[in-house]
Amino acid sequence: MTLISRRDLVIGAVGTPALLTVAGRAAGLGGEQLFTLGVASGEPSSDGMVLWTRLAPKPMQGDGGMPARAVPVRWEIHADAGLKRLVKAGQGIADPSLGHSVHVEVAGLEPGRPYWYRFVANGEASPVGRTRTAPAPGAAVDRLRFCYGSCQKYESGNYAAWRHAVADDPDLILFLGDYIYEGNPKPGSVRMHRNPEPTDLAGYRVRYATYRLDPLLQAAHAIAPWAVTWDDHEVQNNYAGALDEDNGDVAAFLKRRAAAYQTYFEFMPLRRTARPTGSSMHLYRTLDWGGLAQFQIIDDRQYRSGRSCQPPELLRDHKRSLDTTYDCADRTDPARSILGMPQETWLMDRLGRSRAGWNVLAQQTLMASYPQLDKKDPAAPPSRHSSDTWEGYAACRERVQRRWHDARTPNPLVISGDIHAFAATEHHLPDGTRVAAEFVGGSITSENHNALLKPAARLAGFAFAENEVRGYGRIDLTAKRAEVTFRGLANSADVNSSARDIARFSVEAGRSDIIADIPA
Ligand SMILES: [Fe+2]
């Protein structure tokens, strides 16, 4: 790994947009600032990455305040933070059909090193971002440091977590879902959503812009490449494939899903292979970090089978799907999959082929078994099951667990979001064979309403669970060991909140048991 000085970091993170005097301003664009939403990079490969921005002089408008025509945007990638050594440059197009977002796929760079980039449009330069290439295929890598987060409800807090993640100087950031929340503004929140619940393109654009205007979130995008996947709130709470949470009209929901997916693509540093077609978007993929690690980044929302254990009379009375249910036969029905069969087949293939030192399943919902307490009888053994996580698709979960074992996938780790809690637990086959460790990295801001989690998690044999502290996860991988740190905030409402290690764990290569090192 190339070492980067603290000074470079500061420049990379907070470089201010310098106004350039480039001749020929684009017609129809005034002197308003175009790069209000910052810059980002993502999808690092050994020779490149995606560079992202979106032109939006009026980000609280559905069209961003841009004219309805394409605008050329120059991009530059440099070998140094001071932008003295230009490596590559070119022209991208900010097209109105994609909300004037720009996704540049850079190739031909050197492996395993940092780069700095910016955009120039209409005579204005964007902030400077730092990114990096992944190491060469199969290369030995001393160490990979990545941070991961999920569930950043704007109304629930500020993004101090991102300030601390930036200070950790990660090589890579993974985001595991709930980048936005779709609900109506709620008076009395720490800070409020600025538009009603979105259902169309203009509405989702304003909602994403509300989040992306946050300077700490922008700084996190500007410090390292991201690899993202989504969960439910990027579209709607607890949706399952083509079913919305109210079991409403499928065609109407797919129309809404198409608007949400397109906006997600517009705002994320994704490759063009992810560009949505109608209500479909191909998000699952692998990301390789030399010979050290492969991330299998999956999508357990778009293709999942219908929810388990939803008796018709309950649906009729309740008018929406049930989050947790008592057990029933279809929860373990092998015909059901949380991934959909094409993605599941793809994942099995990857788990069989990968020879990377660590295989990190980067995904949205709690994967481990987690029976929940019954609110009506909290003293009884846990008897309720989530219909929204892998628990509701138990046969599919077991197929992945068996695959890790049977294919001898080297050192599987699972990282997860969704439950607004930190958690660490091990995965076992029914015969007790331990096959993987899972680390749920807390939530950036979103609160946990499930007061039953901690005792239930203890009963379910979790190594650790903490649902009252917000924050993020950090993992340092070497050939020998994964060191996992849960970083918790003193107060996620406070933009200046301190953070501390609330728990540390390690997993040794060749084993999958969690060794805890929990500070007092
Ligand atoms: Fe969430």
Short mmCIF file of C-alpha atoms and ligand atoms in Angstrom, two decimals:
data_model
loop_
_atom_site.label_atom_id
_atom_site.label_comp_id
_atom_site.label_asym_id
_atom_site.label_seq_id
_atom_site.Cartn_x
_atom_site.Cartn_y
_atom_site.Cartn_z
CA MET A 1 0.00 0.00 0.00
CA THR A 2 1.27 3.46 -0.82
CA LEU A 3 1.50 5.67 2.21
CA ILE A 4 -0.21 9.02 2.02
CA SER A 5 0.71 11.95 4.19
CA ARG A 6 -1.83 13.62 6.42
CA ARG A 7 -1.31 16.81 4.43
CA ASP A 8 -2.30 15.10 1.18
CA LEU A 9 -5.41 13.85 2.86
CA VAL A 10 -6.51 17.27 3.96
CA ILE A 11 -6.04 18.65 0.49
CA GLY A 12 -7.83 15.69 -1.02
CA ALA A 13 -10.74 15.95 1.36
CA VAL A 14 -11.46 19.62 1.58
CA GLY A 15 -9.87 21.12 -1.54
CA THR A 16 -12.04 24.09 -2.34
CA PRO A 17 -13.36 24.70 -5.85
CA ALA A 18 -11.13 27.25 -7.52
CA LEU A 19 -12.84 29.35 -10.14
CA LEU A 20 -10.91 28.92 -13.35
CA THR A 21 -10.88 31.38 -16.16
CA VAL A 22 -11.57 28.92 -18.96
CA ALA A 23 -12.74 30.60 -22.14
CA GLY A 24 -16.16 29.89 -23.57
CA ARG A 25 -18.86 29.55 -20.96
CA ALA A 26 -21.66 27.20 -22.02
CA ALA A 27 -24.73 29.00 -23.32
CA GLY A 28 -27.68 29.04 -20.96
CA LEU A 29 -25.62 28.48 -17.82
CA GLY A 30 -25.25 31.50 -15.62
CA GLY A 31 -22.62 32.07 -13.02
CA GLU A 32 -24.25 29.74 -10.50
CA GLN A 33 -22.18 27.05 -8.84
CA LEU A 34 -22.58 23.74 -10.72
CA PHE A 35 -20.80 21.31 -8.39
CA THR A 36 -23.07 21.72 -5.37
CA LEU A 37 -23.26 17.95 -4.88
CA GLY A 38 -19.51 17.37 -4.80
CA VAL A 39 -17.61 14.57 -6.46
CA ALA A 40 -17.26 10.83 -5.92
CA SER A 41 -15.44 7.81 -7.24
CA GLY A 42 -16.22 4.11 -7.12
CA GLU A 43 -15.79 0.60 -8.51
CA PRO A 44 -11.99 0.55 -8.33
CA SER A 45 -10.30 -1.99 -10.60
CA SER A 46 -6.57 -2.59 -10.99
CA ASP A 47 -6.39 -0.04 -13.82
CA GLY A 48 -9.17 2.44 -13.17
CA MET A 49 -12.40 3.44 -11.50
CA VAL A 50 -15.54 5.49 -12.03
CA LEU A 51 -15.39 9.25 -11.46
CA TRP A 52 -18.70 10.87 -10.66
CA THR A 53 -20.33 14.25 -10.38
CA ARG A 54 -23.69 15.82 -11.11
CA LEU A 55 -24.26 19.36 -12.28
CA ALA A 56 -26.97 20.97 -10.16
CA PRO A 57 -26.96 24.73 -9.63
CA LYS A 58 -30.39 24.35 -7.97
CA PRO A 59 -30.20 20.90 -6.38
CA MET A 60 -33.61 21.27 -4.70
CA GLN A 61 -35.28 21.22 -8.12
CA GLY A 62 -36.03 18.00 -9.99
CA ASP A 63 -33.97 19.15 -12.99
CA GLY A 64 -31.20 20.52 -10.75
CA GLY A 65 -31.73 23.93 -12.30
CA MET A 66 -30.06 22.77 -15.52
CA PRO A 67 -31.21 23.45 -19.09
CA ALA A 68 -32.73 20.46 -20.96
CA ARG A 69 -29.64 19.76 -23.03
CA ALA A 70 -26.33 17.92 -22.71
CA VAL A 71 -23.40 19.84 -21.23
CA PRO A 72 -19.74 18.85 -21.78
CA VAL A 73 -17.69 18.33 -18.63
CA ARG A 74 -13.90 18.00 -18.62
CA TRP A 75 -12.37 15.48 -16.22
CA GLU A 76 -8.78 15.26 -15.06
CA ILE A 77 -6.93 12.63 -13.07
CA HIS A 78 -3.60 13.49 -11.46
CA ALA A 79 -0.78 11.60 -9.77
CA ASP A 80 -0.52 14.12 -6.94
CA ALA A 81 -2.78 15.98 -4.54
CA GLY A 82 -1.54 19.34 -5.79
CA LEU A 83 -2.76 18.52 -9.34
CA LYS A 84 0.69 19.20 -10.80
CA ARG A 85 1.14 15.85 -12.56
CA LEU A 86 -1.74 15.27 -14.97
CA VAL A 87 -2.09 11.59 -15.91
CA LYS A 88 -5.24 11.55 -18.01
CA ALA A 89 -8.01 13.93 -19.01
CA GLY A 90 -11.04 13.77 -21.23
CA GLN A 91 -14.54 14.97 -21.79
CA GLY A 92 -17.68 13.53 -20.30
CA ILE A 93 -21.25 14.49 -21.00
CA ALA A 94 -23.78 15.61 -18.40
CA ASP A 95 -26.98 14.45 -20.05
CA PRO A 96 -30.45 15.60 -18.99
CA SER A 97 -31.80 12.03 -19.38
CA LEU A 98 -29.58 11.11 -16.40
CA GLY A 99 -30.15 14.29 -14.40
CA HIS A 100 -26.90 15.83 -15.69
CA SER A 101 -24.89 13.25 -13.80
CA VAL A 102 -21.47 12.28 -15.16
CA HIS A 103 -20.04 8.76 -14.86
CA VAL A 104 -16.55 8.54 -16.32
CA GLU A 105 -14.95 5.09 -16.50
CA VAL A 106 -11.20 5.67 -16.38
CA ALA A 107 -8.86 2.86 -17.52
CA GLY A 108 -5.14 2.48 -18.17
CA LEU A 109 -3.94 3.63 -14.73
CA GLU A 110 -1.30 1.97 -12.54
CA PRO A 111 -2.49 -0.59 -9.99
CA GLY A 112 -2.56 -0.08 -6.24
CA ARG A 113 -1.99 3.64 -5.89
CA PRO A 114 -3.88 6.84 -5.13
CA TYR A 115 -4.98 9.39 -7.70
CA TRP A 116 -6.64 12.79 -7.44
CA TYR A 117 -9.35 14.05 -9.76
CA ARG A 118 -11.64 16.95 -10.52
CA PHE A 119 -14.11 18.13 -13.14
CA VAL A 120 -14.34 21.45 -14.97
CA ALA A 121 -17.57 22.76 -16.55
CA ASN A 122 -18.59 26.18 -17.70
CA GLY A 123 -15.30 27.59 -16.44
CA GLU A 124 -15.83 26.24 -12.94
CA ALA A 125 -13.70 23.57 -11.29
CA SER A 126 -15.19 21.01 -8.93
CA PRO A 127 -13.79 20.13 -5.52
CA VAL A 128 -10.85 17.70 -5.70
CA GLY A 129 -11.42 14.07 -4.80
CA ARG A 130 -8.94 11.36 -3.91
CA THR A 131 -9.42 7.87 -5.28
CA ARG A 132 -7.30 4.79 -5.86
CA THR A 133 -6.86 1.79 -8.07
CA ALA A 134 -7.09 -1.74 -6.69
CA PRO A 135 -3.86 -3.79 -6.60
CA ALA A 136 -2.93 -5.86 -9.66
CA PRO A 137 -4.87 -9.14 -10.09
CA GLY A 138 -3.53 -11.76 -7.69
CA ALA A 139 -0.90 -9.39 -6.24
CA ALA A 140 0.25 -9.82 -2.65
CA VAL A 141 -1.18 -6.97 -0.56
CA ASP A 142 0.14 -6.01 2.88
CA ARG A 143 -3.08 -4.53 4.17
CA LEU A 144 -6.48 -3.31 3.07
CA ARG A 145 -8.39 -0.93 5.30
CA PHE A 146 -12.04 -0.38 4.50
CA CYS A 147 -14.86 1.34 6.33
CA TYR A 148 -18.48 0.36 5.89
CA GLY A 149 -21.75 1.99 6.78
CA SER A 150 -25.47 1.79 6.25
CA CYS A 151 -28.72 3.46 7.29
CA GLN A 152 -28.05 7.17 7.29
CA LYS A 153 -31.49 8.62 7.93
CA TYR A 154 -31.03 12.36 7.47
CA GLU A 155 -33.71 13.24 9.98
CA SER A 156 -32.23 11.11 12.77
CA GLY A 157 -28.86 12.79 13.08
CA ASN A 158 -25.81 14.41 11.58
CA TYR A 159 -22.98 12.70 9.76
CA ALA A 160 -20.19 12.88 12.35
CA ALA A 161 -19.66 9.17 11.57
CA TRP A 162 -18.39 10.16 8.13
CA ARG A 163 -15.93 12.66 9.63
CA HIS A 164 -14.41 9.81 11.65
CA ALA A 165 -14.41 7.43 8.69
CA VAL A 166 -12.49 10.05 6.67
CA ALA A 167 -9.97 10.40 9.51
CA ASP A 168 -9.46 6.62 9.42
CA ASP A 169 -7.97 7.09 5.94
CA PRO A 170 -9.66 4.06 4.32
CA ASP A 171 -8.57 2.58 0.99
CA LEU A 172 -12.20 1.80 0.19
CA ILE A 173 -15.66 2.56 1.59
CA LEU A 174 -18.57 0.18 1.29
CA PHE A 175 -22.13 1.37 1.73
CA LEU A 176 -24.61 -1.39 2.46
CA GLY A 177 -27.98 0.24 1.98
CA ASP A 178 -30.49 2.84 3.17
CA TYR A 179 -28.51 5.70 1.65
CA ILE A 180 -31.74 7.73 1.80
CA TYR A 181 -35.04 7.25 3.61
CA GLU A 182 -38.17 7.86 1.61
CA GLY A 183 -40.62 9.05 4.27
CA ASN A 184 -42.40 12.38 4.62
CA PRO A 185 -40.67 15.12 6.61
CA LYS A 186 -41.18 14.57 10.32
CA PRO A 187 -41.45 17.68 12.52
CA GLY A 188 -39.26 17.53 15.60
CA SER A 189 -36.46 15.60 13.85
CA VAL A 190 -32.80 16.53 14.30
CA ARG A 191 -33.07 17.95 10.75
CA MET A 192 -35.93 17.54 8.33
CA HIS A 193 -36.39 16.06 4.89
CA ARG A 194 -37.11 18.85 2.45
CA ASN A 195 -39.74 17.32 0.17
CA PRO A 196 -42.74 15.03 0.64
CA GLU A 197 -42.31 11.26 0.24
CA PRO A 198 -40.94 10.82 -3.29
CA THR A 199 -42.61 8.54 -5.83
CA ASP A 200 -41.25 9.96 -9.10
CA LEU A 201 -37.93 10.97 -10.61
CA ALA A 202 -38.10 14.63 -9.56
CA GLY A 203 -39.02 13.67 -6.01
CA TYR A 204 -36.24 11.09 -5.60
CA ARG A 205 -33.70 13.51 -7.09
CA VAL A 206 -34.58 16.14 -4.52
CA ARG A 207 -34.41 13.54 -1.75
CA TYR A 208 -30.95 12.28 -2.81
CA ALA A 209 -29.75 15.88 -3.22
CA THR A 210 -30.91 16.68 0.33
CA TYR A 211 -28.57 13.95 1.59
CA ARG A 212 -25.71 14.62 -0.80
CA LEU A 213 -25.57 18.34 0.07
CA ASP A 214 -24.25 17.32 3.49
CA PRO A 215 -20.58 18.38 3.60
CA LEU A 216 -19.48 15.41 5.73
CA LEU A 217 -21.08 12.93 3.34
CA GLN A 218 -19.42 14.75 0.44
CA ALA A 219 -16.07 14.54 2.23
CA ALA A 220 -16.47 10.79 2.65
CA HIS A 221 -17.16 10.41 -1.06
CA ALA A 222 -14.10 12.55 -1.84
CA ILE A 223 -11.63 10.60 0.33
CA ALA A 224 -11.79 7.11 -1.22
CA PRO A 225 -13.59 5.06 -3.85
CA TRP A 226 -16.94 3.64 -2.77
CA ALA A 227 -18.65 0.38 -3.63
CA VAL A 228 -22.36 0.54 -2.95
CA THR A 229 -25.39 -1.64 -2.71
CA TRP A 230 -28.90 -0.75 -1.63
CA ASP A 231 -31.54 -1.94 0.78
CA ASP A 232 -35.23 -1.10 0.92
CA HIS A 233 -35.41 2.63 1.74
CA GLU A 234 -33.77 3.66 -1.52
CA VAL A 235 -37.23 2.84 -2.87
CA GLN A 236 -39.72 2.06 -0.10
CA ASN A 237 -39.71 0.44 3.35
CA ASN A 238 -39.60 -3.37 3.30
CA TYR A 239 -40.33 -3.80 -0.40
CA ALA A 240 -39.78 -7.30 -1.74
CA GLY A 241 -39.11 -7.59 -5.46
CA ALA A 242 -42.19 -6.20 -7.16
CA LEU A 243 -44.24 -6.08 -3.97
CA ASP A 244 -44.53 -2.86 -2.04
CA GLU A 245 -45.02 -2.91 1.71
CA ASP A 246 -48.78 -2.50 1.42
CA ASN A 247 -49.13 -5.37 -1.06
CA GLY A 248 -50.48 -2.80 -3.48
CA ASP A 249 -50.64 -2.66 -7.25
CA VAL A 250 -47.53 -4.25 -8.80
CA ALA A 251 -47.50 -2.11 -11.96
CA ALA A 252 -47.73 1.10 -9.94
CA PHE A 253 -44.94 -0.05 -7.63
CA LEU A 254 -42.64 -1.00 -10.51
CA LYS A 255 -43.14 2.47 -11.97
CA ARG A 256 -42.06 3.96 -8.66
CA ARG A 257 -39.16 1.48 -8.44
CA ALA A 258 -37.96 2.53 -11.91
CA ALA A 259 -37.82 6.20 -10.82
CA ALA A 260 -35.99 5.28 -7.61
CA TYR A 261 -33.49 2.99 -9.38
CA GLN A 262 -32.72 5.60 -12.00
CA THR A 263 -32.09 8.22 -9.33
CA TYR A 264 -29.86 5.78 -7.44
CA PHE A 265 -27.80 5.27 -10.58
CA GLU A 266 -27.65 9.01 -11.21
CA PHE A 267 -26.24 9.68 -7.74
CA MET A 268 -23.84 6.76 -7.32
CA PRO A 269 -20.37 6.20 -8.83
CA LEU A 270 -21.41 3.06 -10.72
CA ARG A 271 -20.31 1.63 -14.05
CA ARG A 272 -22.58 1.84 -17.09
CA THR A 273 -23.33 -1.89 -16.72
CA ALA A 274 -25.49 -0.84 -13.77
CA ARG A 275 -27.52 1.70 -15.75
CA PRO A 276 -31.16 0.71 -15.23
CA THR A 277 -33.51 -0.46 -17.92
CA GLY A 278 -37.05 0.34 -16.83
CA SER A 279 -37.54 -1.04 -13.33
CA SER A 280 -34.48 -3.37 -13.49
CA MET A 281 -30.93 -2.54 -12.49
CA HIS A 282 -27.97 -4.93 -12.42
CA LEU A 283 -26.20 -4.15 -9.16
CA TYR A 284 -24.62 -7.47 -8.09
CA ARG A 285 -20.96 -7.84 -8.95
CA THR A 286 -17.53 -8.69 -7.54
CA LEU A 287 -14.71 -6.33 -6.62
CA ASP A 288 -11.17 -7.74 -6.35
CA TRP A 289 -8.39 -6.35 -4.17
CA GLY A 290 -5.34 -8.13 -5.54
CA GLY A 291 -4.94 -11.62 -4.12
CA LEU A 292 -6.02 -10.43 -0.68
CA ALA A 293 -9.77 -10.09 -0.99
CA GLN A 294 -12.77 -10.44 -3.20
CA PHE A 295 -16.00 -8.64 -2.34
CA GLN A 296 -19.16 -10.27 -3.56
CA ILE A 297 -21.54 -7.30 -3.55
CA ILE A 298 -25.10 -8.53 -3.78
CA ASP A 299 -28.67 -7.27 -4.12
CA ASP A 300 -31.13 -9.09 -1.90
CA ARG A 301 -34.06 -6.70 -2.63
CA GLN A 302 -34.75 -6.64 -6.35
CA TYR A 303 -35.20 -10.35 -7.05
CA ARG A 304 -36.38 -11.84 -3.76
CA SER A 305 -39.33 -14.20 -3.60
CA GLY A 306 -42.48 -12.99 -1.86
CA ARG A 307 -42.35 -12.69 1.92
CA SER A 308 -42.71 -15.76 4.06
CA CYS A 309 -45.56 -16.50 6.40
CA GLN A 310 -48.10 -13.86 5.39
CA PRO A 311 -51.50 -15.42 6.08
CA PRO A 312 -54.15 -13.81 3.82
CA GLU A 313 -56.51 -12.86 6.64
CA LEU A 314 -53.71 -11.00 8.43
CA LEU A 315 -52.78 -9.16 5.25
CA ARG A 316 -56.41 -8.24 4.75
CA ASP A 317 -56.80 -6.83 8.25
CA HIS A 318 -53.33 -5.36 8.52
CA LYS A 319 -53.24 -3.87 4.99
CA ARG A 320 -49.50 -4.29 4.82
CA SER A 321 -46.86 -6.97 4.97
CA LEU A 322 -45.73 -8.35 8.31
CA ASP A 323 -42.18 -7.63 9.35
CA THR A 324 -41.97 -10.47 11.81
CA THR A 325 -44.11 -13.57 11.92
CA TYR A 326 -44.48 -16.83 13.75
CA ASP A 327 -42.85 -19.69 11.89
CA CYS A 328 -44.51 -21.45 8.98
CA ALA A 329 -43.58 -23.89 6.22
CA ASP A 330 -42.75 -21.44 3.47
CA ARG A 331 -40.00 -19.77 5.54
CA THR A 332 -37.86 -22.83 4.87
CA ASP A 333 -39.27 -23.66 1.42
CA PRO A 334 -36.28 -24.42 -0.87
CA ALA A 335 -38.10 -22.91 -3.86
CA ARG A 336 -37.81 -19.45 -2.31
CA SER A 337 -34.69 -17.29 -2.65
CA ILE A 338 -33.73 -13.89 -1.27
CA LEU A 339 -31.41 -13.44 -4.26
CA GLY A 340 -33.51 -14.80 -7.10
CA MET A 341 -32.18 -17.87 -8.87
CA PRO A 342 -30.00 -16.13 -11.52
CA GLN A 343 -28.14 -14.12 -8.89
CA GLU A 344 -27.95 -17.09 -6.53
CA THR A 345 -26.41 -19.24 -9.30
CA TRP A 346 -23.95 -16.45 -10.07
CA LEU A 347 -22.98 -16.15 -6.39
CA MET A 348 -22.46 -19.91 -6.04
CA ASP A 349 -20.19 -19.80 -9.06
CA ARG A 350 -18.14 -16.95 -7.62
CA LEU A 351 -17.82 -18.63 -4.24
CA GLY A 352 -16.55 -21.72 -6.01
CA ARG A 353 -14.00 -19.92 -8.16
CA SER A 354 -12.54 -17.28 -5.88
CA ARG A 355 -9.02 -17.98 -4.64
CA ALA A 356 -8.76 -14.61 -2.87
CA GLY A 357 -7.45 -14.73 0.68
CA TRP A 358 -10.72 -13.32 2.08
CA ASN A 359 -14.17 -13.46 0.55
CA VAL A 360 -16.36 -10.70 1.85
CA LEU A 361 -20.07 -10.99 1.18
CA ALA A 362 -21.10 -7.31 1.18
CA GLN A 363 -24.84 -7.14 1.58
CA GLN A 364 -27.79 -5.35 3.09
CA THR A 365 -29.73 -7.43 5.62
CA LEU A 366 -28.79 -9.50 8.66
CA MET A 367 -27.84 -12.92 7.35
CA ALA A 368 -27.41 -14.93 10.54
CA SER A 369 -30.28 -16.72 12.19
CA TYR A 370 -31.97 -14.41 14.64
CA PRO A 371 -35.23 -15.59 16.18
CA GLN A 372 -36.88 -12.67 17.96
CA LEU A 373 -38.71 -12.41 21.25
CA ASP A 374 -42.47 -12.18 21.23
CA LYS A 375 -43.47 -8.72 22.48
CA LYS A 376 -46.56 -10.27 24.05
CA ASP A 377 -44.45 -12.71 26.03
CA PRO A 378 -40.85 -11.47 26.26
CA ALA A 379 -39.96 -14.07 28.90
CA ALA A 380 -40.64 -16.96 26.47
CA PRO A 381 -37.95 -18.34 24.16
CA PRO A 382 -37.70 -16.36 20.87
CA SER A 383 -40.45 -17.51 18.52
CA ARG A 384 -40.78 -14.72 15.95
CA HIS A 385 -38.90 -14.58 12.64
CA SER A 386 -38.15 -11.64 10.38
CA SER A 387 -39.82 -11.96 7.00
CA ASP A 388 -37.61 -9.15 5.67
CA THR A 389 -34.10 -10.60 6.18
CA TRP A 390 -32.35 -13.89 5.36
CA GLU A 391 -34.27 -15.36 8.30
CA GLY A 392 -37.35 -15.33 6.06
CA TYR A 393 -35.45 -17.22 3.34
CA ALA A 394 -33.78 -19.87 5.47
CA ALA A 395 -33.21 -22.46 2.72
CA CYS A 396 -31.42 -19.94 0.52
CA ARG A 397 -29.25 -18.93 3.46
CA GLU A 398 -28.32 -22.52 4.10
CA ARG A 399 -27.39 -23.04 0.44
CA VAL A 400 -24.89 -20.17 0.66
CA GLN A 401 -23.50 -21.49 3.95
CA ARG A 402 -23.08 -24.97 2.46
CA ARG A 403 -21.42 -23.52 -0.60
CA TRP A 404 -18.78 -21.76 1.51
CA HIS A 405 -18.04 -25.10 3.13
CA ASP A 406 -18.28 -27.46 0.15
CA ALA A 407 -16.40 -25.19 -2.28
CA ARG A 408 -13.80 -24.37 0.40
CA THR A 409 -14.26 -20.68 -0.28
CA PRO A 410 -11.25 -19.12 1.47
CA ASN A 411 -12.16 -17.21 4.64
CA PRO A 412 -15.72 -16.03 4.10
CA LEU A 413 -16.81 -12.93 6.00
CA VAL A 414 -20.24 -11.31 5.89
CA ILE A 415 -20.74 -7.58 6.36
CA SER A 416 -24.25 -6.28 6.82
CA GLY A 417 -26.46 -3.28 7.57
CA ASP A 418 -30.23 -2.89 7.97
CA ILE A 419 -30.88 -3.57 11.66
CA HIS A 420 -29.53 -0.26 13.01
CA ALA A 421 -27.28 -2.10 15.42
CA PHE A 422 -23.78 -3.39 15.74
CA ALA A 423 -23.64 -7.17 15.87
CA ALA A 424 -21.08 -9.95 15.56
CA THR A 425 -21.98 -13.59 15.15
CA GLU A 426 -20.82 -16.84 13.61
CA HIS A 427 -22.56 -18.94 10.95
CA HIS A 428 -22.87 -22.69 11.41
CA LEU A 429 -24.21 -25.54 9.31
CA PRO A 430 -26.98 -27.60 10.92
CA ASP A 431 -24.36 -30.14 12.07
CA GLY A 432 -22.54 -27.39 13.97
CA THR A 433 -19.67 -26.85 11.53
CA ARG A 434 -18.64 -23.21 11.70
CA VAL A 435 -18.42 -21.65 8.24
CA ALA A 436 -18.23 -17.84 8.47
CA ALA A 437 -18.29 -14.78 10.70
CA GLU A 438 -20.69 -11.88 10.24
CA PHE A 439 -20.23 -8.27 11.35
CA VAL A 440 -23.14 -5.84 11.21
CA GLY A 441 -21.60 -2.37 11.15
CA GLY A 442 -24.19 -0.31 13.00
CA SER A 443 -26.10 2.57 11.45
CA ILE A 444 -24.70 5.98 10.55
CA THR A 445 -27.71 7.75 12.13
CA SER A 446 -30.88 5.61 11.96
CA GLU A 447 -32.39 4.68 15.30
CA ASN A 448 -33.25 1.22 16.44
CA HIS A 449 -36.82 0.72 17.53
CA ASN A 450 -36.37 -2.92 18.41
CA ALA A 451 -35.80 -2.83 22.15
CA LEU A 452 -35.86 -6.62 22.14
CA LEU A 453 -32.72 -6.97 20.08
CA LYS A 454 -30.09 -7.18 22.76
CA PRO A 455 -31.55 -9.92 24.95
CA ALA A 456 -32.74 -11.82 21.90
CA ALA A 457 -29.32 -11.60 20.30
CA ARG A 458 -27.75 -12.99 23.44
CA LEU A 459 -30.20 -15.86 23.37
CA ALA A 460 -29.39 -16.47 19.71
CA GLY A 461 -25.71 -16.86 20.59
CA PHE A 462 -24.42 -13.60 19.13
CA ALA A 463 -20.89 -12.68 20.19
CA PHE A 464 -21.93 -9.05 20.43
CA ALA A 465 -24.95 -6.80 19.88
CA GLU A 466 -25.38 -3.10 20.59
CA ASN A 467 -28.41 -1.19 19.35
CA GLU A 468 -28.20 2.10 21.24
CA VAL A 469 -25.03 3.49 19.65
CA ARG A 470 -24.74 4.78 16.08
CA GLY A 471 -21.59 4.57 13.95
CA TYR A 472 -19.79 2.45 11.37
CA GLY A 473 -17.54 -0.54 10.92
CA ARG A 474 -13.87 -0.64 10.00
CA ILE A 475 -11.98 -3.72 8.88
CA ASP A 476 -8.23 -4.12 8.41
CA LEU A 477 -7.41 -7.19 6.33
CA THR A 478 -4.00 -8.81 6.11
CA ALA A 479 -3.17 -12.26 4.77
CA LYS A 480 -3.20 -13.53 8.37
CA ARG A 481 -6.08 -11.75 10.03
CA ALA A 482 -9.21 -9.63 9.79
CA GLU A 483 -9.32 -6.95 12.48
CA VAL A 484 -12.81 -5.59 12.95
CA THR A 485 -13.55 -2.40 14.86
CA PHE A 486 -16.99 -1.03 15.66
CA ARG A 487 -16.74 2.76 15.84
CA GLY A 488 -19.49 4.29 17.99
CA LEU A 489 -20.49 7.95 18.30
CA ALA A 490 -21.05 9.70 21.61
CA ASN A 491 -24.07 11.51 20.10
CA SER A 492 -25.10 11.11 16.47
CA ALA A 493 -27.26 14.26 16.63
CA ASP A 494 -24.08 16.28 17.24
CA VAL A 495 -22.19 17.11 14.06
CA ASN A 496 -18.99 17.34 16.16
CA SER A 497 -19.54 14.13 18.09
CA SER A 498 -16.52 12.16 19.23
CA ALA A 499 -16.20 8.49 18.33
CA ARG A 500 -14.65 5.56 20.16
CA ASP A 501 -14.06 1.88 19.60
CA ILE A 502 -17.04 0.21 21.21
CA ALA A 503 -15.82 -3.27 20.31
CA ARG A 504 -12.95 -4.94 18.52
CA PHE A 505 -12.73 -8.45 17.13
CA SER A 506 -10.39 -10.49 15.06
CA VAL A 507 -10.78 -13.49 12.81
CA GLU A 508 -7.65 -15.49 11.97
CA ALA A 509 -7.19 -16.75 8.42
CA GLY A 510 -8.08 -20.43 8.18
CA ARG A 511 -10.62 -20.12 11.01
CA SER A 512 -14.01 -18.45 11.30
CA ASP A 513 -14.39 -18.02 15.04
CA ILE A 514 -14.70 -14.50 16.37
CA ILE A 515 -12.07 -13.49 18.91
CA ALA A 516 -13.41 -10.59 20.94
CA ASP A 517 -11.38 -7.78 22.35
CA ILE A 518 -13.97 -5.50 23.87
CA PRO A 519 -12.57 -2.45 25.64
CA ALA A 520 -13.94 -1.72 29.11
FE FE B 1 -32.22 1.23 7.69
#
